[in-house]
Each structure stands twice: as C-alpha cells, then as structure tokens.
PDB file of N, CA and C in Angstrom:
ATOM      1  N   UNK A1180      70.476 139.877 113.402  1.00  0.00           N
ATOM      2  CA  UNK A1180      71.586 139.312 112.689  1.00  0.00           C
ATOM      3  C   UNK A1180      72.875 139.886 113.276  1.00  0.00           C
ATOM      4  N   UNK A1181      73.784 139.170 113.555  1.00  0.00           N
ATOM      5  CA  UNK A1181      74.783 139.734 113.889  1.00  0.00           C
ATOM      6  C   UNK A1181      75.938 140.040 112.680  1.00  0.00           C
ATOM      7  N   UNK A1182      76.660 140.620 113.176  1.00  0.00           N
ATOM      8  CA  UNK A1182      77.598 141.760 112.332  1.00  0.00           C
ATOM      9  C   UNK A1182      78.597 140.859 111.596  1.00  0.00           C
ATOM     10  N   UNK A1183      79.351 139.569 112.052  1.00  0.00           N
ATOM     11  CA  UNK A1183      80.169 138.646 111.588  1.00  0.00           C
ATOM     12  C   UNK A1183      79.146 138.021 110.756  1.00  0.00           C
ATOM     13  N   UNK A1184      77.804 137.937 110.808  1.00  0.00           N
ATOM     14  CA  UNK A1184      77.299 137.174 109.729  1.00  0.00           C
ATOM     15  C   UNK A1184      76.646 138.324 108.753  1.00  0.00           C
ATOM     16  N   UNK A1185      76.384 139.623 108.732  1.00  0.00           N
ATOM     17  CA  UNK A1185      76.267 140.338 107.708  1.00  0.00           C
ATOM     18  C   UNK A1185      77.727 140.614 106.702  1.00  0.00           C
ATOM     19  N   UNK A1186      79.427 140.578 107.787  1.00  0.00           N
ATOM     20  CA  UNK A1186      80.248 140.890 106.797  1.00  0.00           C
ATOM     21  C   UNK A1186      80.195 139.372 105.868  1.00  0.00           C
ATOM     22  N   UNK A1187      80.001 138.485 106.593  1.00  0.00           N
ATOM     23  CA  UNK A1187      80.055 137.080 105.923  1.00  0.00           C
ATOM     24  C   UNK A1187      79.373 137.496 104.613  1.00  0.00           C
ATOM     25  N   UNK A1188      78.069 137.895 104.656  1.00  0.00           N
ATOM     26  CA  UNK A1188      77.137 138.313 103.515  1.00  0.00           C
ATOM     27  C   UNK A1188      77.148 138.593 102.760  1.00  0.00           C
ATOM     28  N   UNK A1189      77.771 139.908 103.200  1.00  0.00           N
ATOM     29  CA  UNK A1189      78.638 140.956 102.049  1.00  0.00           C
ATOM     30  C   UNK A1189      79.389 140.915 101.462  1.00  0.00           C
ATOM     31  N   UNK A1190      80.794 139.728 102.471  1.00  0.00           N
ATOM     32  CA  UNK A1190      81.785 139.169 101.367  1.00  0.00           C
ATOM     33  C   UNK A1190      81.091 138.269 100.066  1.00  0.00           C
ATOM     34  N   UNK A1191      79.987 137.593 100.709  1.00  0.00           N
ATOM     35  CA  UNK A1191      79.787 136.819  99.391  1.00  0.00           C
ATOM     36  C   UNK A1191      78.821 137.411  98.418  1.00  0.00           C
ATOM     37  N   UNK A1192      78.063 138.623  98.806  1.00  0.00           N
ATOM     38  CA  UNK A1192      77.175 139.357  97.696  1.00  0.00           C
ATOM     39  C   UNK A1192      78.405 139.524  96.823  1.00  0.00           C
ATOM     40  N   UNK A1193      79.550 140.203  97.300  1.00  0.00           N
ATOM     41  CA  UNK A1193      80.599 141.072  96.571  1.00  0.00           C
ATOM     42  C   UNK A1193      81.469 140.139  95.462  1.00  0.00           C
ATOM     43  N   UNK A1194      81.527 138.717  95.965  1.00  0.00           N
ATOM     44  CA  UNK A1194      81.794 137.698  95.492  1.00  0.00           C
ATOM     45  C   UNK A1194      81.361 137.169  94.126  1.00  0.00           C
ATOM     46  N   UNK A1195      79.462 137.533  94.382  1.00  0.00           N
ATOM     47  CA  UNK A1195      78.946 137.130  93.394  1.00  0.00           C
ATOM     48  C   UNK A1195      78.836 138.113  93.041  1.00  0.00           C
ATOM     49  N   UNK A1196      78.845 139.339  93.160  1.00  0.00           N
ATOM     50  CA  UNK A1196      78.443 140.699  92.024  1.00  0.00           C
ATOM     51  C   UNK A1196      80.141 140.898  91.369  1.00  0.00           C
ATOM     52  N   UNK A1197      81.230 140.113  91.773  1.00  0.00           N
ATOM     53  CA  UNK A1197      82.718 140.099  90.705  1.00  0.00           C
ATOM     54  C   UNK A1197      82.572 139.160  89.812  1.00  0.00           C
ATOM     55  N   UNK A1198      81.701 137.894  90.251  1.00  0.00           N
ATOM     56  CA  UNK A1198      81.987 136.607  89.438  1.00  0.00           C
ATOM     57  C   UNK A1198      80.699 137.029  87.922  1.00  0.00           C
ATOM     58  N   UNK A1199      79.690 137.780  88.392  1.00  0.00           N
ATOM     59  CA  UNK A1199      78.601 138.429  87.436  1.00  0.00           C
ATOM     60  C   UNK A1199      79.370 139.087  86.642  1.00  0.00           C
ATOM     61  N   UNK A1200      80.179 140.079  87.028  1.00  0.00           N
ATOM     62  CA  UNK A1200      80.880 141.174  86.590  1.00  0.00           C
ATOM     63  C   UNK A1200      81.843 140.496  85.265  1.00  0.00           C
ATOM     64  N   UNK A1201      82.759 139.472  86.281  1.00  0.00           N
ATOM     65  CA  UNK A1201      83.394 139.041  85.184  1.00  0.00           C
ATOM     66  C   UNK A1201      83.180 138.217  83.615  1.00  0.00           C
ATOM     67  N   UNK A1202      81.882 137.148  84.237  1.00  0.00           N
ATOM     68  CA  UNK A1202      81.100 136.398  83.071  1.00  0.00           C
ATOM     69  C   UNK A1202      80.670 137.749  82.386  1.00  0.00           C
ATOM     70  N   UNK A1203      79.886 138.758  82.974  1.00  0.00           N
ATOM     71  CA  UNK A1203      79.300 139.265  81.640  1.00  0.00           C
ATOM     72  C   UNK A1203      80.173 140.137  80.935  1.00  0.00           C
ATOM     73  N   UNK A1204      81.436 140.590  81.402  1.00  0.00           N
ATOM     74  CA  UNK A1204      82.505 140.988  80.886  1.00  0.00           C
ATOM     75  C   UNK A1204      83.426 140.300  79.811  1.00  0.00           C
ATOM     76  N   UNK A1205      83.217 138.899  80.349  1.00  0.00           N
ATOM     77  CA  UNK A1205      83.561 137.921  79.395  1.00  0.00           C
ATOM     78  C   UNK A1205      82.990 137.472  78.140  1.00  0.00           C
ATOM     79  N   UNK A1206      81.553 137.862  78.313  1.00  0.00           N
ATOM     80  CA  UNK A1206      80.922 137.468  76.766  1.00  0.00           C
ATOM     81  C   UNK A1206      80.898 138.590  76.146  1.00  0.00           C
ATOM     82  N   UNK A1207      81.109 139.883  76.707  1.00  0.00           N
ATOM     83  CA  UNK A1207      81.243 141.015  76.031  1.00  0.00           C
ATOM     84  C   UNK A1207      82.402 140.757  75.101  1.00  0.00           C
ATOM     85  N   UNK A1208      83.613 140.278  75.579  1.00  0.00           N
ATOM     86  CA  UNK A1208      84.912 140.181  74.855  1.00  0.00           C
ATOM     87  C   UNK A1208      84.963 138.803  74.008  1.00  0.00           C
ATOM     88  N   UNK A1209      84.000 138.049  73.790  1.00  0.00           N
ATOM     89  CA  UNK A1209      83.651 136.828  73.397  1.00  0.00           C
ATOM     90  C   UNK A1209      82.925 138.018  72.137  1.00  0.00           C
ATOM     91  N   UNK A1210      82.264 138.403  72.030  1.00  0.00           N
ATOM     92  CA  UNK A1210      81.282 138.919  70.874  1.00  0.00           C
ATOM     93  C   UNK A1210      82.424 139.787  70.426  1.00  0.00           C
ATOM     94  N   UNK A1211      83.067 140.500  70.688  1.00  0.00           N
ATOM     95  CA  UNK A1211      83.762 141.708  69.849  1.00  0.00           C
ATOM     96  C   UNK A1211      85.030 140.746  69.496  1.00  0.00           C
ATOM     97  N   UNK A1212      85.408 139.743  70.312  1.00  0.00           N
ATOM     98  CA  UNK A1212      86.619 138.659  69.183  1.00  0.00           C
ATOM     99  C   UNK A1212      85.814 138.135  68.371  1.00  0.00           C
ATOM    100  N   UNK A1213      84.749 138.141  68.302  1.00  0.00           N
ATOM    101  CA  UNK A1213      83.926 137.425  67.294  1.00  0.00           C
ATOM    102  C   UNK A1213      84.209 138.053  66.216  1.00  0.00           C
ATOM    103  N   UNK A1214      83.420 139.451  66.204  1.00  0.00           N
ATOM    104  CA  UNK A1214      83.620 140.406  65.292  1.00  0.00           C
ATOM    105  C   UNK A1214      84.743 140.756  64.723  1.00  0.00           C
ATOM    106  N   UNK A1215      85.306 140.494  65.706  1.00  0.00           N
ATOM    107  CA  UNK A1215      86.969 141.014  64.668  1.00  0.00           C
ATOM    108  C   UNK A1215      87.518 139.983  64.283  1.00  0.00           C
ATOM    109  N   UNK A1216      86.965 138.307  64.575  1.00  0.00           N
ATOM    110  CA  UNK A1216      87.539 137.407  63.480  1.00  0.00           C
ATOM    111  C   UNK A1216      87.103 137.440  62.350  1.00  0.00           C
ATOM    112  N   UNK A1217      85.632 137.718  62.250  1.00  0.00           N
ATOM    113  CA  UNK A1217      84.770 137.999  61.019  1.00  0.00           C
ATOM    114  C   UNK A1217      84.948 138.674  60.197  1.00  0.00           C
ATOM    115  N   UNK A1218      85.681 140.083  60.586  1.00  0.00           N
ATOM    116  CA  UNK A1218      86.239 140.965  60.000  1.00  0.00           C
ATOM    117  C   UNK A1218      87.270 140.702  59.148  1.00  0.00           C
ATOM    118  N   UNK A1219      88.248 140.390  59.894  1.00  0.00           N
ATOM    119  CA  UNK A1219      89.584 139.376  59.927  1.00  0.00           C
ATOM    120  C   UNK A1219      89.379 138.833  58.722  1.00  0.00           C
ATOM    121  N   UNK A1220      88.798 137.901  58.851  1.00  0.00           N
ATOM    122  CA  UNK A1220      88.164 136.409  57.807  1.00  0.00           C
ATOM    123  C   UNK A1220      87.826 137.582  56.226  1.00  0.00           C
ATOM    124  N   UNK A1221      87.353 138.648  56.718  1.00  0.00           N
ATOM    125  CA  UNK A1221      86.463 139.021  55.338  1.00  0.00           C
ATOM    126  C   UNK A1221      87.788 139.045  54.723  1.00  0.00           C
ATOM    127  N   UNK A1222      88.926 140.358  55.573  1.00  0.00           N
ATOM    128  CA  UNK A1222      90.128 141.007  55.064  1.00  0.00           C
ATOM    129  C   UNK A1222      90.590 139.450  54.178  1.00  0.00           C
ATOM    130  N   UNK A1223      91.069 138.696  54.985  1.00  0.00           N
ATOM    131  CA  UNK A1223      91.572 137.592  54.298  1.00  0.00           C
ATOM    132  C   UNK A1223      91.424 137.103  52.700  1.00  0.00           C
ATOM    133  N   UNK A1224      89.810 136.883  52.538  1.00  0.00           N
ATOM    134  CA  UNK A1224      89.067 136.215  51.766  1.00  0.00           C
ATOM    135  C   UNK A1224      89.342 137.396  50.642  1.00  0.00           C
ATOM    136  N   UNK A1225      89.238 138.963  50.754  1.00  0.00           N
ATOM    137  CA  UNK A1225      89.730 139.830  50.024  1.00  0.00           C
ATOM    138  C   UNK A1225      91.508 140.185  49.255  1.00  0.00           C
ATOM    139  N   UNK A1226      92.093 139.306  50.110  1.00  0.00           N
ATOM    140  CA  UNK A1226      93.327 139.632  49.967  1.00  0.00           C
ATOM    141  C   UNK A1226      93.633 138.033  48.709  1.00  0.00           C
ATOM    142  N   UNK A1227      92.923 137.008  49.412  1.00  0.00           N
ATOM    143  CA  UNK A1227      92.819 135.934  48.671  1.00  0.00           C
ATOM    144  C   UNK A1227      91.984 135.882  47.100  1.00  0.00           C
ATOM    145  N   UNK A1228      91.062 136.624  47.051  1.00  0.00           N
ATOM    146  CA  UNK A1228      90.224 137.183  45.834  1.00  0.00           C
ATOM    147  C   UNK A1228      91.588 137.892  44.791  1.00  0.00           C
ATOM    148  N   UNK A1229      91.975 139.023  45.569  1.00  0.00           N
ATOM    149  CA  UNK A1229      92.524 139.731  44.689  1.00  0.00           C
ATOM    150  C   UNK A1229      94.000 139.159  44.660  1.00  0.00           C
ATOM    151  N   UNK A1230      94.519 138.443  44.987  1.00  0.00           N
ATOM    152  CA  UNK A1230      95.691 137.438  44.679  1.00  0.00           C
ATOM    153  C   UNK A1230      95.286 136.924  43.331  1.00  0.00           C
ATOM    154  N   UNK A1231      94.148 135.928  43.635  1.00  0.00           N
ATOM    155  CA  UNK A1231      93.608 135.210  42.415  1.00  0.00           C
ATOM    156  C   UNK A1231      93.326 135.527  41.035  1.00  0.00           C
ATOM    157  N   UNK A1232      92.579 136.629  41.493  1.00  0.00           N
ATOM    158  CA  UNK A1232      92.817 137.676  40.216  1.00  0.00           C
ATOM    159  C   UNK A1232      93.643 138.300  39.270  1.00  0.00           C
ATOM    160  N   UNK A1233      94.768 138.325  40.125  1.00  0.00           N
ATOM    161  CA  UNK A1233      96.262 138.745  39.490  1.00  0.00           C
ATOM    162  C   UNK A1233      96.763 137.962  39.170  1.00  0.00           C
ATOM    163  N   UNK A1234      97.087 136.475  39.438  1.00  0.00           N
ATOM    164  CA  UNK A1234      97.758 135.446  39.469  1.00  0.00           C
ATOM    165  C   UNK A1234      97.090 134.859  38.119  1.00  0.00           C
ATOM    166  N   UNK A1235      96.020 134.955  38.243  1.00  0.00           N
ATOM    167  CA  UNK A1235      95.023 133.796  37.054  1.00  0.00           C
ATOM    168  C   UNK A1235      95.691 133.939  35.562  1.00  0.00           C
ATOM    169  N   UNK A1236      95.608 135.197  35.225  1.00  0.00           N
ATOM    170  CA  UNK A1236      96.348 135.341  33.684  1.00  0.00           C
ATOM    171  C   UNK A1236      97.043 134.448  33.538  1.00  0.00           C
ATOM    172  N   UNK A1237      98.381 134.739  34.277  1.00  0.00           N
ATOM    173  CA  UNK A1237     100.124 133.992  34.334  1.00  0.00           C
ATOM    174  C   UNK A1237      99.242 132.480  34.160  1.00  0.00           C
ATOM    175  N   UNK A1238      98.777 132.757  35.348  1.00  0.00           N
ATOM    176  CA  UNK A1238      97.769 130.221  35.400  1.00  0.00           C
ATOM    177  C   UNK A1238      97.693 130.202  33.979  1.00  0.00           C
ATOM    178  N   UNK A1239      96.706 130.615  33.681  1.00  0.00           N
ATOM    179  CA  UNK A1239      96.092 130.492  32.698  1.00  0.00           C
ATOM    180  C   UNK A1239      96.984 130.492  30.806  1.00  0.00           C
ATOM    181  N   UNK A1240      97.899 131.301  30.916  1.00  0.00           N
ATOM    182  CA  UNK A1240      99.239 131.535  30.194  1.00  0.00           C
ATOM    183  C   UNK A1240      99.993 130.022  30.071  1.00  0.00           C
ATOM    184  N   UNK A1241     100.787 130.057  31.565  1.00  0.00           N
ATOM    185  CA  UNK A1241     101.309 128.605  31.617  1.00  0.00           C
ATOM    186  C   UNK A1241     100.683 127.596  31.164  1.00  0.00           C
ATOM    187  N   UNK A1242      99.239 127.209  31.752  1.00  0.00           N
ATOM    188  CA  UNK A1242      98.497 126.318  31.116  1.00  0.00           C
ATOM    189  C   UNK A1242      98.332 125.995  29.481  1.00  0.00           C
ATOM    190  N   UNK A1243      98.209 127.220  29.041  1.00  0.00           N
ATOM    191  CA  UNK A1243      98.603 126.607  27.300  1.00  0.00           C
ATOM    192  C   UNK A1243      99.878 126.441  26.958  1.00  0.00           C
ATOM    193  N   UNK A1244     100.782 127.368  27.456  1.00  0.00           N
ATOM    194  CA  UNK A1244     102.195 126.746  26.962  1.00  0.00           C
ATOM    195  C   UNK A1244     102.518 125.482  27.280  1.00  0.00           C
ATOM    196  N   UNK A1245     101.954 125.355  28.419  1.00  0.00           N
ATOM    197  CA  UNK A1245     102.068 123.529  28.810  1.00  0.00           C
ATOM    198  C   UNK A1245     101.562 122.760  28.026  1.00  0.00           C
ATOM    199  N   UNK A1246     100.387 122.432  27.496  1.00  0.00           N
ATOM    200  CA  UNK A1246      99.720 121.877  26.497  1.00  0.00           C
ATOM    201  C   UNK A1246     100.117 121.978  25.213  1.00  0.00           C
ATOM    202  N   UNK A1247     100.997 123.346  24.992  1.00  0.00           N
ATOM    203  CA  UNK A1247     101.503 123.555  23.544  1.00  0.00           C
ATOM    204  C   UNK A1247     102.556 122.764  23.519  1.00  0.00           C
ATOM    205  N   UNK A1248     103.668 122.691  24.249  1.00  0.00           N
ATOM    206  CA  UNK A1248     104.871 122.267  24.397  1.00  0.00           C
ATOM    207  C   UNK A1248     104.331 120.468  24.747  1.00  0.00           C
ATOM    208  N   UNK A1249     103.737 120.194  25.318  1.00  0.00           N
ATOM    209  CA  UNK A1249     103.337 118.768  25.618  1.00  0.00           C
ATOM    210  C   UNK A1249     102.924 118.297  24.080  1.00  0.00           C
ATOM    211  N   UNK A1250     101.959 118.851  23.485  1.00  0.00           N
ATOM    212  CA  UNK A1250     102.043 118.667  22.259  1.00  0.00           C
ATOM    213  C   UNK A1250     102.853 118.514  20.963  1.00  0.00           C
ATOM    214  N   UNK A1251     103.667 119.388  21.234  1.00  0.00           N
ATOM    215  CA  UNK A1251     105.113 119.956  20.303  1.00  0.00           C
ATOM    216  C   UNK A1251     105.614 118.315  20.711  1.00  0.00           C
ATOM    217  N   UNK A1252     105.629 118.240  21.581  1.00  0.00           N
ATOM    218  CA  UNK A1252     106.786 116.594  22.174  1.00  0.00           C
ATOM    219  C   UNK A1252     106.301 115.718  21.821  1.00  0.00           C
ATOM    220  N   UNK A1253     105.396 115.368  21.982  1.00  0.00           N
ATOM    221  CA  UNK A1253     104.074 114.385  21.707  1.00  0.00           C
ATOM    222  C   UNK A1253     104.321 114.029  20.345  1.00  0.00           C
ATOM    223  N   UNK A1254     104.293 114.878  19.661  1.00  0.00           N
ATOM    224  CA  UNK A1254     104.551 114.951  17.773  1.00  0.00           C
ATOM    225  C   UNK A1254     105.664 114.253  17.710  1.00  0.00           C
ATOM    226  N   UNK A1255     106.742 115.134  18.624  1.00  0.00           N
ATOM    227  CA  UNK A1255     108.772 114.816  18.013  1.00  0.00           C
ATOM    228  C   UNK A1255     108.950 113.312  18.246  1.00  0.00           C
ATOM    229  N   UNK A1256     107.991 112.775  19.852  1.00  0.00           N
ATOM    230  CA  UNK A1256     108.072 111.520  19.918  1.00  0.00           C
ATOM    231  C   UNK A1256     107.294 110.670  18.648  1.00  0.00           C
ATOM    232  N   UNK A1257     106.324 110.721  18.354  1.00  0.00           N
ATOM    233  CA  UNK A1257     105.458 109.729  17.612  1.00  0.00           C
ATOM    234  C   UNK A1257     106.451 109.452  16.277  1.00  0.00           C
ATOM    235  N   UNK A1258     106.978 111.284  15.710  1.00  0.00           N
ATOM    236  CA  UNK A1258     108.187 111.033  14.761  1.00  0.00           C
ATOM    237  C   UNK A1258     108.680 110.425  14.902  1.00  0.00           C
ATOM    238  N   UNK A1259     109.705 110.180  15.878  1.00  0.00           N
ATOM    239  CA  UNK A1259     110.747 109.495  16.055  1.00  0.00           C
ATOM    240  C   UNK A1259     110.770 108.012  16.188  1.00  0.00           C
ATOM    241  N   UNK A1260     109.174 107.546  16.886  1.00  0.00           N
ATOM    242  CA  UNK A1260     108.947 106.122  16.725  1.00  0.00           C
ATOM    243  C   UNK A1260     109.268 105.772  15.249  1.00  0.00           C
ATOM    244  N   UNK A1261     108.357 106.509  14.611  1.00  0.00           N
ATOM    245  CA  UNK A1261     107.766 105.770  13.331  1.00  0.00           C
ATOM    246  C   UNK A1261     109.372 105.784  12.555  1.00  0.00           C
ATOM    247  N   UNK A1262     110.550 106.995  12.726  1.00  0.00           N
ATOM    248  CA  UNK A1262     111.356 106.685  11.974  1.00  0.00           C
ATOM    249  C   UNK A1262     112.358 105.585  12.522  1.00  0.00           C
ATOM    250  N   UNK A1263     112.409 105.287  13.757  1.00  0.00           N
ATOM    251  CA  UNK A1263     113.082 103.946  14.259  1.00  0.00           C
ATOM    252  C   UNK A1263     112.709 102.609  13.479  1.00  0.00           C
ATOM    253  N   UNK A1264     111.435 102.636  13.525  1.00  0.00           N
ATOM    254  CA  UNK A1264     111.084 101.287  13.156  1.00  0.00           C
ATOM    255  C   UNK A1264     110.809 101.360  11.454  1.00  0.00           C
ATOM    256  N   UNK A1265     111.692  99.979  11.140  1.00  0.00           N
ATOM    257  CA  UNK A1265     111.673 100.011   9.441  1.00  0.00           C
ATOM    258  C   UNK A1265     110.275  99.207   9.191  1.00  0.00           C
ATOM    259  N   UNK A1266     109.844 100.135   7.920  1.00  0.00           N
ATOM    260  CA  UNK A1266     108.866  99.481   7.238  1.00  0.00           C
ATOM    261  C   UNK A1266     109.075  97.922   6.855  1.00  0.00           C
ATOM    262  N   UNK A1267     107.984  97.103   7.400  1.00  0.00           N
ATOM    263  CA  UNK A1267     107.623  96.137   6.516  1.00  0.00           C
ATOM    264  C   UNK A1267     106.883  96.143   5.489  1.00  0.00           C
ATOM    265  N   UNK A1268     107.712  94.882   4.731  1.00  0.00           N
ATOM    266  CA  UNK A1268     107.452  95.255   3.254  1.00  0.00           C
ATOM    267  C   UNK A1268     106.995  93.548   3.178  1.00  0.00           C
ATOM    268  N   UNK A1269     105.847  93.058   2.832  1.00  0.00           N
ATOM    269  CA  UNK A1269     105.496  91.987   2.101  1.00  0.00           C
ATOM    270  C   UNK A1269     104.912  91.615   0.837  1.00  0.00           C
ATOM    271  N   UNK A1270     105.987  90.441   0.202  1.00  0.00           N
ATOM    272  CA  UNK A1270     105.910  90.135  -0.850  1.00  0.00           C
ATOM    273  C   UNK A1270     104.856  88.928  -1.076  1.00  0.00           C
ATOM    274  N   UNK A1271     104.552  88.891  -2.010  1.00  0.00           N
ATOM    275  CA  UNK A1271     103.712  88.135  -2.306  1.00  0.00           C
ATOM    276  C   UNK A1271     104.054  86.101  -2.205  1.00  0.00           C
ATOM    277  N   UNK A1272     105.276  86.408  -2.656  1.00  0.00           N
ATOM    278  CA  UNK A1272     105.950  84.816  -2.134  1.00  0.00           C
ATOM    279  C   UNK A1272     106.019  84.585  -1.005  1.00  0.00           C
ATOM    280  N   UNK A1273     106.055  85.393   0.003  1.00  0.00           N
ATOM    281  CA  UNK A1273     106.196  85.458   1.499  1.00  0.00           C
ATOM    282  C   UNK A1273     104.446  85.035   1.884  1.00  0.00           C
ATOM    283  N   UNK A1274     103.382  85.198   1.194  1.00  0.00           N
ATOM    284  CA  UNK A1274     102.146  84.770   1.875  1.00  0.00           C
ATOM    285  C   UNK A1274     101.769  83.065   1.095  1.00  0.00           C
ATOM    286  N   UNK A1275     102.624  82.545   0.427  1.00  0.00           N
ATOM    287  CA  UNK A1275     102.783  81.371   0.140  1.00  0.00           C
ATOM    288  C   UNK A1275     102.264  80.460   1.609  1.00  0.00           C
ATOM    289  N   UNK A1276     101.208  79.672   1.500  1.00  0.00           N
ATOM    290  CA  UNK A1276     100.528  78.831   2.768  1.00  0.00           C
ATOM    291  C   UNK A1276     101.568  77.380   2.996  1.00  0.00           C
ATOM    292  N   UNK A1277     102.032  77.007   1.458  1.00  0.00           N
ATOM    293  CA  UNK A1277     102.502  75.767   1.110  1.00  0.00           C
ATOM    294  C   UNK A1277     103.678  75.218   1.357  1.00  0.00           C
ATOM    295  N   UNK A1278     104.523  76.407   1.733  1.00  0.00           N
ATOM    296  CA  UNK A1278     105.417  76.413   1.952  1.00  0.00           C
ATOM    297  C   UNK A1278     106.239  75.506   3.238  1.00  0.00           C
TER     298      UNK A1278
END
C-alpha cells in the first residue's frame, strides 16, 4: 500500500471516528435536554398546582358573591316588572258574550 493511500485512510478513519464522536455526543445531549425538560415540566406543573391552590378560595368566594348579587338583581328586576305593570281587574259585565 502506498503511503498517499494510507494518509487517504486515515483521513477518513479520523473522519468517521469525529462524525461517531459527534452523533454519540449528540444523543448524549439529546437525553440530558430530555431530562431537564422533564424536570422543567415537573417544576412548572408544581408552581401551577400551588398557584391553584392559593387562588381557588378567592374563585370560589367570587363565585358566590356572583350568584348572590345575580340573585339580589334578579329579585329587584322581577319587582320592578310586576310594579310597572297595572293589575287587571275584570268585571263581570266585561265577560258579557252578547254584547
């Protein structure tokens, strides 16, 4: 074998033992971003838990005052229909057919 075709060789062993190097370097850093999105994700889902938790009372608070007060209105309106509109009053000459 001559010497221009062993460096030939060698450039490309070296070639493929960087391009090895780098793929398996690459899924190395593929698995540990994994992990630390997962991680990530948990922190999140914890920060989102305990938001919820704190927050819920107040929800839950508003929610009846809303319903109380929707109610309270609900009433003042129906009042207020019934005192707009005057009673009818029918008399008995008024259901006269013959007329």
């Amino acid at each position: 074998m001559k010497a221009s075709t062993k460096v030939v060789a060698g450039f490309f062993f070296a070639m493929a033992a960087s391009a090895t190097y780098k793929v398996l370097k690459s899924e190395q850093d593929q698995a540990k971003l994994k992990a630390k999105l997962d991680q990530v994700q948990g922190q999140v889902q914890d920060v989102i838990d305990k938001a919820n938790a704190a927050v819920s009372p107040y929800v839950e608070q508003a929610k009846a005052s809303y319903a109380s007060s929707k109610s309270v209105l609900s009433d003042s309106i129906s009042g207020q229909d019934e005192d707009a509109q005057p009673d009818i009053e029918i008399e008995e000459q008024d259901l006269d057919l013959e007329k």
